[in-house]
mmCIF file of C-alpha atoms in Angstrom:
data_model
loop_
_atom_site.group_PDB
_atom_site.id
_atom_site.type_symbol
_atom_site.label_atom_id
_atom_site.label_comp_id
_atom_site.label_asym_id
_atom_site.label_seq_id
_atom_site.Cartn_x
_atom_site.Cartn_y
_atom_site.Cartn_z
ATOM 1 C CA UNK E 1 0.000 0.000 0.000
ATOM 2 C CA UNK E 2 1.550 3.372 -1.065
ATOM 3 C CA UNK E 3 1.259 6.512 1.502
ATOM 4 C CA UNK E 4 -1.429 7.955 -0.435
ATOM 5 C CA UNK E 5 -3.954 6.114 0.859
ATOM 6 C CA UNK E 6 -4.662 6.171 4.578
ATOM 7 C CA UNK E 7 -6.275 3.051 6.122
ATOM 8 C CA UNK E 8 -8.845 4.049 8.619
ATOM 9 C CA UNK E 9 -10.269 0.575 9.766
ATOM 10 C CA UNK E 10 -10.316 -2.891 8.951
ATOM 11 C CA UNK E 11 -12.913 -5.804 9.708
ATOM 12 C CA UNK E 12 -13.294 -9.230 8.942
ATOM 13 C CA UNK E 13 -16.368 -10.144 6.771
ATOM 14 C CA UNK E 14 -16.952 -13.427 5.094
ATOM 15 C CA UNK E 15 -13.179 -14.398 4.644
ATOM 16 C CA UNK E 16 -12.741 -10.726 2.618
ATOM 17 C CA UNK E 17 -11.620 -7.974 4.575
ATOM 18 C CA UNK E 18 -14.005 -4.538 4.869
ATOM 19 C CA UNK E 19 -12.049 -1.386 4.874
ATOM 20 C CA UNK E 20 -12.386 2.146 5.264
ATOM 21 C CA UNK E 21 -9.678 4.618 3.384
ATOM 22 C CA UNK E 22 -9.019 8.407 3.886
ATOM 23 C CA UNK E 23 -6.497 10.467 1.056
ATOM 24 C CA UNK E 24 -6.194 13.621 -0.117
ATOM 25 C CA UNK E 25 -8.148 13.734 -3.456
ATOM 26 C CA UNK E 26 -6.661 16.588 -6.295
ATOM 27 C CA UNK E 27 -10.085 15.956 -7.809
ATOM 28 C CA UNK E 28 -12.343 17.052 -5.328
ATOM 29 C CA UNK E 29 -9.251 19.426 -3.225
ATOM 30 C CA UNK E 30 -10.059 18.097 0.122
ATOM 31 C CA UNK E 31 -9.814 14.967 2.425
ATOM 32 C CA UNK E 32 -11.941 12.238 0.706
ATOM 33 C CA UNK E 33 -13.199 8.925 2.277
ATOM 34 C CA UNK E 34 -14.170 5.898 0.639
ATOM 35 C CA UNK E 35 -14.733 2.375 1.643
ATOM 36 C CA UNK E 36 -13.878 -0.987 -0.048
ATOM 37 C CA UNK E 37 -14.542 -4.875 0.381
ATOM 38 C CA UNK E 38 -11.781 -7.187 -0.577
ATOM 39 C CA UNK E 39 -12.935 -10.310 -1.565
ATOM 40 C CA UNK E 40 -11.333 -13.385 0.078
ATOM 41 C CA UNK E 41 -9.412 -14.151 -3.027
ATOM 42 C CA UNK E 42 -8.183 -10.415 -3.146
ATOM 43 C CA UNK E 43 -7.474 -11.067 0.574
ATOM 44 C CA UNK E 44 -4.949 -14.325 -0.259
ATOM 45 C CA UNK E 45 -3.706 -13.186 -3.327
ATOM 46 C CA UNK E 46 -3.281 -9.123 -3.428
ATOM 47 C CA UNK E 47 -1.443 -9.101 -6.853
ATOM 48 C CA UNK E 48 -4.241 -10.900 -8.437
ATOM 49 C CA UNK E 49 -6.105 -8.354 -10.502
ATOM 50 C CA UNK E 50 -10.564 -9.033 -8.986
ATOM 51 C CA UNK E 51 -13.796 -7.249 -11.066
ATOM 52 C CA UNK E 52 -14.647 -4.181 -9.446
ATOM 53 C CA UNK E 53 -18.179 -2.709 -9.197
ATOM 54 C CA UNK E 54 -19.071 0.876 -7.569
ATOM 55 C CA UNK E 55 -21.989 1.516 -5.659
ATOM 56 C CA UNK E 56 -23.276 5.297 -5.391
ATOM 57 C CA UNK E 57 -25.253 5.879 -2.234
ATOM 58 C CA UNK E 58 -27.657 8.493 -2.019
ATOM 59 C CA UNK E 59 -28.828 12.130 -0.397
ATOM 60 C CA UNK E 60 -27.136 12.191 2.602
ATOM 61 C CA UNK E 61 -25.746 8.951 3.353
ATOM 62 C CA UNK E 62 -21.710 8.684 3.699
ATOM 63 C CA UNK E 63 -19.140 5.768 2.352
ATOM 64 C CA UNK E 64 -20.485 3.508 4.921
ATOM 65 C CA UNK E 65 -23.937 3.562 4.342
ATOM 66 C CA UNK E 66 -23.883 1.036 1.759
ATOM 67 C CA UNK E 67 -21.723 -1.279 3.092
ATOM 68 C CA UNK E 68 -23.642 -1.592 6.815
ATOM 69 C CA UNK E 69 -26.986 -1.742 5.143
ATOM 70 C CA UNK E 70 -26.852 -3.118 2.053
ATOM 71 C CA UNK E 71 -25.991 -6.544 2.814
ATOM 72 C CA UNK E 72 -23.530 -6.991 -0.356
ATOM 73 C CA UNK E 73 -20.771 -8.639 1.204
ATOM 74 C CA UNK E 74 -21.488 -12.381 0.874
ATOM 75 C CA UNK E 75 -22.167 -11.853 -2.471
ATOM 76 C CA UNK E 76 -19.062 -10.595 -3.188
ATOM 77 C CA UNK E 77 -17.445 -12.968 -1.595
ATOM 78 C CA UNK E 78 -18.962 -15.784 -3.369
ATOM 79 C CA UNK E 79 -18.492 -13.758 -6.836
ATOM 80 C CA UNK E 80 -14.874 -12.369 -5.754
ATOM 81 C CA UNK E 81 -15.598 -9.276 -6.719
ATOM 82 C CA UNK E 82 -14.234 -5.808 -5.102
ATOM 83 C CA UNK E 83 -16.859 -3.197 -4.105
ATOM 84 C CA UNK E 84 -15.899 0.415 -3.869
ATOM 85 C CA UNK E 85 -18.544 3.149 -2.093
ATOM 86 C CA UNK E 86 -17.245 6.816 -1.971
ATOM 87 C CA UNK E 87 -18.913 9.248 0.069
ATOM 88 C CA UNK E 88 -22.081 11.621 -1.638
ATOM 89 C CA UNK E 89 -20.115 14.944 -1.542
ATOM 90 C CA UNK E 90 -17.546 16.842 -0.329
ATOM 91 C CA UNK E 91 -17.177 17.361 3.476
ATOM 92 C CA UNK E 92 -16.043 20.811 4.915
ATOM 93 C CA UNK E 93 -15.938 22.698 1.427
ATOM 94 C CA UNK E 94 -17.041 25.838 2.951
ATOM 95 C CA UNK E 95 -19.447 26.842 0.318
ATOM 96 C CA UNK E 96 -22.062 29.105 2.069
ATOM 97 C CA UNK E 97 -25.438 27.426 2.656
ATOM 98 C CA UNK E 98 -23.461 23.600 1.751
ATOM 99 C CA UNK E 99 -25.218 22.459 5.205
ATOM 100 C CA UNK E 100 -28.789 24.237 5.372
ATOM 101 C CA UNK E 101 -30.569 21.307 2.819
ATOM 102 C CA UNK E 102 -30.676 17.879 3.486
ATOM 103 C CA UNK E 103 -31.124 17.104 -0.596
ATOM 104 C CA UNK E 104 -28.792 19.264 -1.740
ATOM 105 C CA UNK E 105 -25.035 20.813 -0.674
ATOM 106 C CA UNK E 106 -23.212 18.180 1.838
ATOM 107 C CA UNK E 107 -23.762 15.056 1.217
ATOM 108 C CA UNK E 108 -25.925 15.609 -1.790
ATOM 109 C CA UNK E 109 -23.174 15.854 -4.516
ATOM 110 C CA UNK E 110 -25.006 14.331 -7.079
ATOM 111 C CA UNK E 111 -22.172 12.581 -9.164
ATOM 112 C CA UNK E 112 -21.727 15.844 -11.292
ATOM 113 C CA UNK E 113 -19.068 18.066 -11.743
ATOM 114 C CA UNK E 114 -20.245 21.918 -10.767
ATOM 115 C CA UNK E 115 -19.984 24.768 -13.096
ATOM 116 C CA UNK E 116 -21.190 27.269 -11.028
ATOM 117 C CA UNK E 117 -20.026 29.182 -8.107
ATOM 118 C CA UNK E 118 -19.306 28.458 -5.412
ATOM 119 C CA UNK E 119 -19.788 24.838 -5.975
ATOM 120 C CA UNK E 120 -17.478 24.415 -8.892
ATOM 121 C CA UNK E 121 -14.360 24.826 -6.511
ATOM 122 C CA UNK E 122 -15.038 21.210 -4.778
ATOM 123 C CA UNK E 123 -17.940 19.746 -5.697
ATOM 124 C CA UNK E 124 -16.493 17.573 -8.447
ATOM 125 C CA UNK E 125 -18.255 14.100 -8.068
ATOM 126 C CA UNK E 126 -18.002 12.869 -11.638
ATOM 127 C CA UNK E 127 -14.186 13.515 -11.753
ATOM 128 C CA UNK E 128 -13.669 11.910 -8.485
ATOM 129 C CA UNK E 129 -15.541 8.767 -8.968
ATOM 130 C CA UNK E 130 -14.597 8.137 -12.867
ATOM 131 C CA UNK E 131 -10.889 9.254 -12.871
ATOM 132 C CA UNK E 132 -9.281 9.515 -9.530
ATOM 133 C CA UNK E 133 -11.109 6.569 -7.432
ATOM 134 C CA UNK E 134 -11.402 4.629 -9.958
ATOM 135 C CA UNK E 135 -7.338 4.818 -10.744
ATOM 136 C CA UNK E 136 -6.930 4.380 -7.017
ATOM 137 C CA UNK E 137 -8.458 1.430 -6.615
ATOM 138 C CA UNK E 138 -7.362 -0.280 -10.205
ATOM 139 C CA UNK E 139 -3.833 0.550 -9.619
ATOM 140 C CA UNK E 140 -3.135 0.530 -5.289
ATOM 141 C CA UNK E 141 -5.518 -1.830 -4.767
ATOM 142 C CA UNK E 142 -6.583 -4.885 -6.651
ATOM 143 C CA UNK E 143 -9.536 -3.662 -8.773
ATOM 144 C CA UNK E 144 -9.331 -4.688 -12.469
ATOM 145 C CA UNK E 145 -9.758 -1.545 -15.050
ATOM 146 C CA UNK E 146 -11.369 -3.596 -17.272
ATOM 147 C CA UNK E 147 -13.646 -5.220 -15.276
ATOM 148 C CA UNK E 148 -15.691 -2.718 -13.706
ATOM 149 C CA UNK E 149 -19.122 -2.349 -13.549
ATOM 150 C CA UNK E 150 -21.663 0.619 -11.184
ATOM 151 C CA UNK E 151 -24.594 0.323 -9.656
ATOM 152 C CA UNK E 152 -26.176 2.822 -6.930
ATOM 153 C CA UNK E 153 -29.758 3.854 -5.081
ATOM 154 C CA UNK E 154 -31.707 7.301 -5.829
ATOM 155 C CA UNK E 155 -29.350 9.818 -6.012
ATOM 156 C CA UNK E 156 -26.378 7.270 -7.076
ATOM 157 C CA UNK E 157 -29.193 5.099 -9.197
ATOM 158 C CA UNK E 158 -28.995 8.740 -10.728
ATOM 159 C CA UNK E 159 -25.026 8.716 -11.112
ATOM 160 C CA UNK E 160 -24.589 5.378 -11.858
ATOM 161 C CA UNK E 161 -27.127 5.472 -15.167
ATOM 162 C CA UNK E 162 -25.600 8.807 -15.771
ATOM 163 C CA UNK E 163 -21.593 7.842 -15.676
ATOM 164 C CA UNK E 164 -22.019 4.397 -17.016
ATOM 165 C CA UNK E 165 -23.364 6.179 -20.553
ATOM 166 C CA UNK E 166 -20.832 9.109 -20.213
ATOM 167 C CA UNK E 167 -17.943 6.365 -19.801
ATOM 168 C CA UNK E 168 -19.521 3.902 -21.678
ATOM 169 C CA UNK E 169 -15.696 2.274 -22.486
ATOM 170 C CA UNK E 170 -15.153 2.042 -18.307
ATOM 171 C CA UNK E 171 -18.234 0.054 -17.177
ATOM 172 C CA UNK E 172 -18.985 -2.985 -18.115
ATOM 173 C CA UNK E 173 -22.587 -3.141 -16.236
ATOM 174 C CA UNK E 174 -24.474 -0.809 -14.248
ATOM 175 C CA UNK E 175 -28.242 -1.246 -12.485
ATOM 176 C CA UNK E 176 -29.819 0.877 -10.274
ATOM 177 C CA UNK E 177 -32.395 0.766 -7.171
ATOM 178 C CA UNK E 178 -34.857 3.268 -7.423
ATOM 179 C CA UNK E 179 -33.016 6.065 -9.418
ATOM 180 C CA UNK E 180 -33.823 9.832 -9.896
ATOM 181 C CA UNK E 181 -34.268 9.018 -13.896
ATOM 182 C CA UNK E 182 -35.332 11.808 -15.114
ATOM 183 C CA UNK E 183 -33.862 14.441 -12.670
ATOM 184 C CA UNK E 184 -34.675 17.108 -15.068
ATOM 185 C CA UNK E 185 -38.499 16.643 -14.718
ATOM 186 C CA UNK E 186 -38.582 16.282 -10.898
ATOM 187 C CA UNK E 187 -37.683 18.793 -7.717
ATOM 188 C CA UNK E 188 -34.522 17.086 -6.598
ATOM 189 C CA UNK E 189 -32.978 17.497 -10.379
ATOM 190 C CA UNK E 190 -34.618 20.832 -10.671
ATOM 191 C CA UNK E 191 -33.240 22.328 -7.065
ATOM 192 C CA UNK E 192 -29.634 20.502 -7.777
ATOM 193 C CA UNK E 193 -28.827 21.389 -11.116
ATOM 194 C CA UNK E 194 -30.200 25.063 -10.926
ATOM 195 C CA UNK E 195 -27.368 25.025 -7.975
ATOM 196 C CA UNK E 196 -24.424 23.188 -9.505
ATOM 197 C CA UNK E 197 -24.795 23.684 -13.338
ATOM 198 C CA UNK E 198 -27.007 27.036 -13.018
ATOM 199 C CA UNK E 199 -29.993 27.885 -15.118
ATOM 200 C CA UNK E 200 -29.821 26.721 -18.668
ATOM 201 C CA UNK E 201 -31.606 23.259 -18.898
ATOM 202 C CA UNK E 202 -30.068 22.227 -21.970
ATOM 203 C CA UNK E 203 -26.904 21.993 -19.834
ATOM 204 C CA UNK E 204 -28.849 19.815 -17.165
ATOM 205 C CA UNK E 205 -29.520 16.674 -20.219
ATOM 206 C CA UNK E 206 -26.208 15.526 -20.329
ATOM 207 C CA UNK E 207 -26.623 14.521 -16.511
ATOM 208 C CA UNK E 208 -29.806 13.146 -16.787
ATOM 209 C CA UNK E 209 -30.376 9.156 -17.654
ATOM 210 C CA UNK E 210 -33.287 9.361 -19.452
ATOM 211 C CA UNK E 211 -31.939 12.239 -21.639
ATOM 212 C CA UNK E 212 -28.716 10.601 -22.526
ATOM 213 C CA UNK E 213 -30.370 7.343 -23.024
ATOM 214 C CA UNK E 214 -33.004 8.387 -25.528
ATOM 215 C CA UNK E 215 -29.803 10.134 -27.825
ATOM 216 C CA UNK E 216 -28.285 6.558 -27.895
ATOM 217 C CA UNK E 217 -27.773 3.238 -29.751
ATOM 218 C CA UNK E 218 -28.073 0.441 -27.065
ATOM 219 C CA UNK E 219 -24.678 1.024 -24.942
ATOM 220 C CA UNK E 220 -25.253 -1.571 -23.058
ATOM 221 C CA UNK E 221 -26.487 -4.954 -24.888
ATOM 222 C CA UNK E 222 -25.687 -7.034 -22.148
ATOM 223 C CA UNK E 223 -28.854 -5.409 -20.675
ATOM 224 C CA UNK E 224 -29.583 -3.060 -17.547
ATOM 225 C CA UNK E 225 -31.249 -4.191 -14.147
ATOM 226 C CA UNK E 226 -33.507 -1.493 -12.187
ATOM 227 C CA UNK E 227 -35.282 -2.288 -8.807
ATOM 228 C CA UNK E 228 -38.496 0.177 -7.870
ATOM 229 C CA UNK E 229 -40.408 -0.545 -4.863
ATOM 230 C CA UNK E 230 -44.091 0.600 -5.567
ATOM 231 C CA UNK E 231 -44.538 2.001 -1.745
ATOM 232 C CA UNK E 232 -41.614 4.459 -2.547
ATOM 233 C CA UNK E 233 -42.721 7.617 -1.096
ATOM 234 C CA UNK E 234 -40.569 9.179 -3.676
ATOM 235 C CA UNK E 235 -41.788 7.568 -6.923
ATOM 236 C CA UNK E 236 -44.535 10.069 -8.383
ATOM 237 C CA UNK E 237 -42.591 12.904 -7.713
ATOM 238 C CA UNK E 238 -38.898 12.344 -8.087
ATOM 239 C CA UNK E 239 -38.115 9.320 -9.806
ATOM 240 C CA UNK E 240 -40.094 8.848 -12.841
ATOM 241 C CA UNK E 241 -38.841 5.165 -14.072
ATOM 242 C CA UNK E 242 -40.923 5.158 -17.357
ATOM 243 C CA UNK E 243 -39.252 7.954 -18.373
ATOM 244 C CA UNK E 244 -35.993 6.115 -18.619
ATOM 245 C CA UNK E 245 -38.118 2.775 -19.781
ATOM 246 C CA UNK E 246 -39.212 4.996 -22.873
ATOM 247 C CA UNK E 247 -36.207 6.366 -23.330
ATOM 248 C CA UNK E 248 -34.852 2.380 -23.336
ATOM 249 C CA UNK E 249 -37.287 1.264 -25.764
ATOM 250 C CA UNK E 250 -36.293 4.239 -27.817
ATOM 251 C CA UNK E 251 -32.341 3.448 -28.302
ATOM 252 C CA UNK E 252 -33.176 -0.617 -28.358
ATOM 253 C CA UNK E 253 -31.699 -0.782 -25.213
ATOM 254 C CA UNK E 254 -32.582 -3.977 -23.380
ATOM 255 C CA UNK E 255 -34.174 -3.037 -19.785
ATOM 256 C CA UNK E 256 -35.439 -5.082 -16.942
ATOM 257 C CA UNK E 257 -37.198 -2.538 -15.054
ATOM 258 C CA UNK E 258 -38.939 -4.261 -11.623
ATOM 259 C CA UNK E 259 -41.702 -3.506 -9.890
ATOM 260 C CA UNK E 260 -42.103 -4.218 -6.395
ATOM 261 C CA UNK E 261 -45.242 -4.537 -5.163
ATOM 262 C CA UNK E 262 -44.786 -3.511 -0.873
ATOM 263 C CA UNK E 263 -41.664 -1.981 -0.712
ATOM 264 C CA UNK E 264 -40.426 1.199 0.094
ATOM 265 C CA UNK E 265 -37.305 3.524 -0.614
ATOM 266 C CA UNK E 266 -35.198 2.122 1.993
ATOM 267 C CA UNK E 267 -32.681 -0.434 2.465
ATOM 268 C CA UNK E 268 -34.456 -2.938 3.429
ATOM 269 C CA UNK E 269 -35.735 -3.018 -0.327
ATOM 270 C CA UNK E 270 -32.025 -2.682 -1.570
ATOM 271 C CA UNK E 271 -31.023 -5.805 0.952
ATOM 272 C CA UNK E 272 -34.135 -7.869 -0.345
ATOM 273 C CA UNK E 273 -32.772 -7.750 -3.891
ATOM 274 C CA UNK E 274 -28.757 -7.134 -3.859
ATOM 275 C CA UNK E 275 -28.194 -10.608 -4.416
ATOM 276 C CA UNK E 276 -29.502 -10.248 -7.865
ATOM 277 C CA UNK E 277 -27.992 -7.450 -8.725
ATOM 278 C CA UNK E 278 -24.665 -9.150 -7.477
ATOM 279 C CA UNK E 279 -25.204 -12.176 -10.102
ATOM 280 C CA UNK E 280 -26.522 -9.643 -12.549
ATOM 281 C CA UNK E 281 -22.787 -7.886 -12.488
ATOM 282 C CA UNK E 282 -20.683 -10.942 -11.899
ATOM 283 C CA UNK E 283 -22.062 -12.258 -15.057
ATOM 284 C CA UNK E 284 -21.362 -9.800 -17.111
ATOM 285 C CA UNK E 285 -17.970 -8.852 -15.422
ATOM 286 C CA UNK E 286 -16.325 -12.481 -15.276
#
């Protein structure tokens, strides 16, 4: 391990190890945390290359939301593959107001990279996740560049449909659980982008699934998975999931969109079906 990357914990979890990582990211220009799960193989062998896949949590969780709740771990295990989680924003950017809205500011980065002020200084998600994490973890740790695959919830359901099609060549798979889709029709989007990209909404389509999906030729033929609960609070309003089904249909882009009849936006729906989305990546990433 090289001094760049500061080791804040370690645990034990189904014969992989769990860890938790501070550095100093150039991308973002502050302290960044992100957590990873080594598989067992990963654990045994360190020079041997294992898939990786990225989860994207969403509004306000941290890097270790995912890997508490979501349940991922003995799936990994059993698929040896590496999952990465970085934290939802910047932390201590000083950006007046960053802290005063739970849905947008800290923790509420929304996998973008800012173009307006004061955001654009450190709020620089996209960068972060696509080029520096993901050349952290391919080169100091044992992820594989070309086996890498995404997958998030809501506000990363958002990022991960979003940076999977604008770096179609680094992903492999992506899915999503409940996704902001379409954040250009719904408040979240609206209040976000307004904030980070400012006020022409011709800028906001090129971070918006549904958008980018409906401009393309089936990126990925391998197929995409996506989870919605029915009892989301959240689904009239802010997700809008036949949006990005349309906007599937449009570019020929195989789709298996689920709906849940019971569940919720919570993790208890993401731990009822990670398993599946764990097969549904190590297939296409072995």
């Amino acid at each position: 391990m090289t001094q760049s990357l500061e080791l804040i914990s370690e645990h034990r979890c189904f014969d992989g190890l769990q860890r938790y990582y501070k550095h100093e990211s150039q991308a973002i220009g502050l302290p960044m945390r992100f957590s990873v799960y080594l598989p067992p193989s990963a654990v045994k062998d360190p020079a041997q290359a294992v898939p990786v896949l990225f989860y994207l949590a969403g509004l306000t969780c941290t890097e270790e939301t995912f890997m508490i709740k979501g349940g991922a771990q003995q799936f990994a295990a059993r698929h040896e593959i590496m999952l990465v989680t970085p934290d939802t924003s910047p932390r201590g950017a000083g950006a007046p107001g960053e802290d005063d809205n739970w849905d947008f500011g800290t923790g509420a980065g929304f996998y973008l990279d800012a173009t307006q002020e004061p955001w654009s200084k450190h709020y620089r998600m996209e960068s972060y996740v696509t080029r520096e994490l993901f050349d952290l973890v391919t080169s100091e740790l044992p992820g594989d560049a070309a086996r890498a695959g995404i997958f998030g919830h809501s506000m990363g359901g958002h990022g991960a449909l979003v940076l999977a099609q604008r770096h179609r060549d680094q992903y492999r798979s992506v899915s999503a659980f409940a996704p902001i889709a379409a954040p250009t029709r719904c408040p979240w989007g609206h209040k976000a982008f307004n904030g980070y990209l400012g006020p022409d909404q011709e800028a906001w389509k090129q971070y918006d699934a549904s958008a980018l999906m409906a401009q393309s030729d089936c990126p990925f033929p391998e197929g995409i998975l996506v989870d919605q609960g029915l009892a989301d609070n959240f689904l009239a309003e802010q997700l809008y999931p036949e949006a990005f089904e349309e906007a599937c249909k449009k570019a020929g882009q195989p789709l298996t969109l689920r709906r849940h009849e019971g569940y919720d936006h919570g993790y208890y729906f993401i731990s009822t079906f990670m398993e599946d989305h764990l097969d549904f990546h190590a297939q296409r990433l072995k």
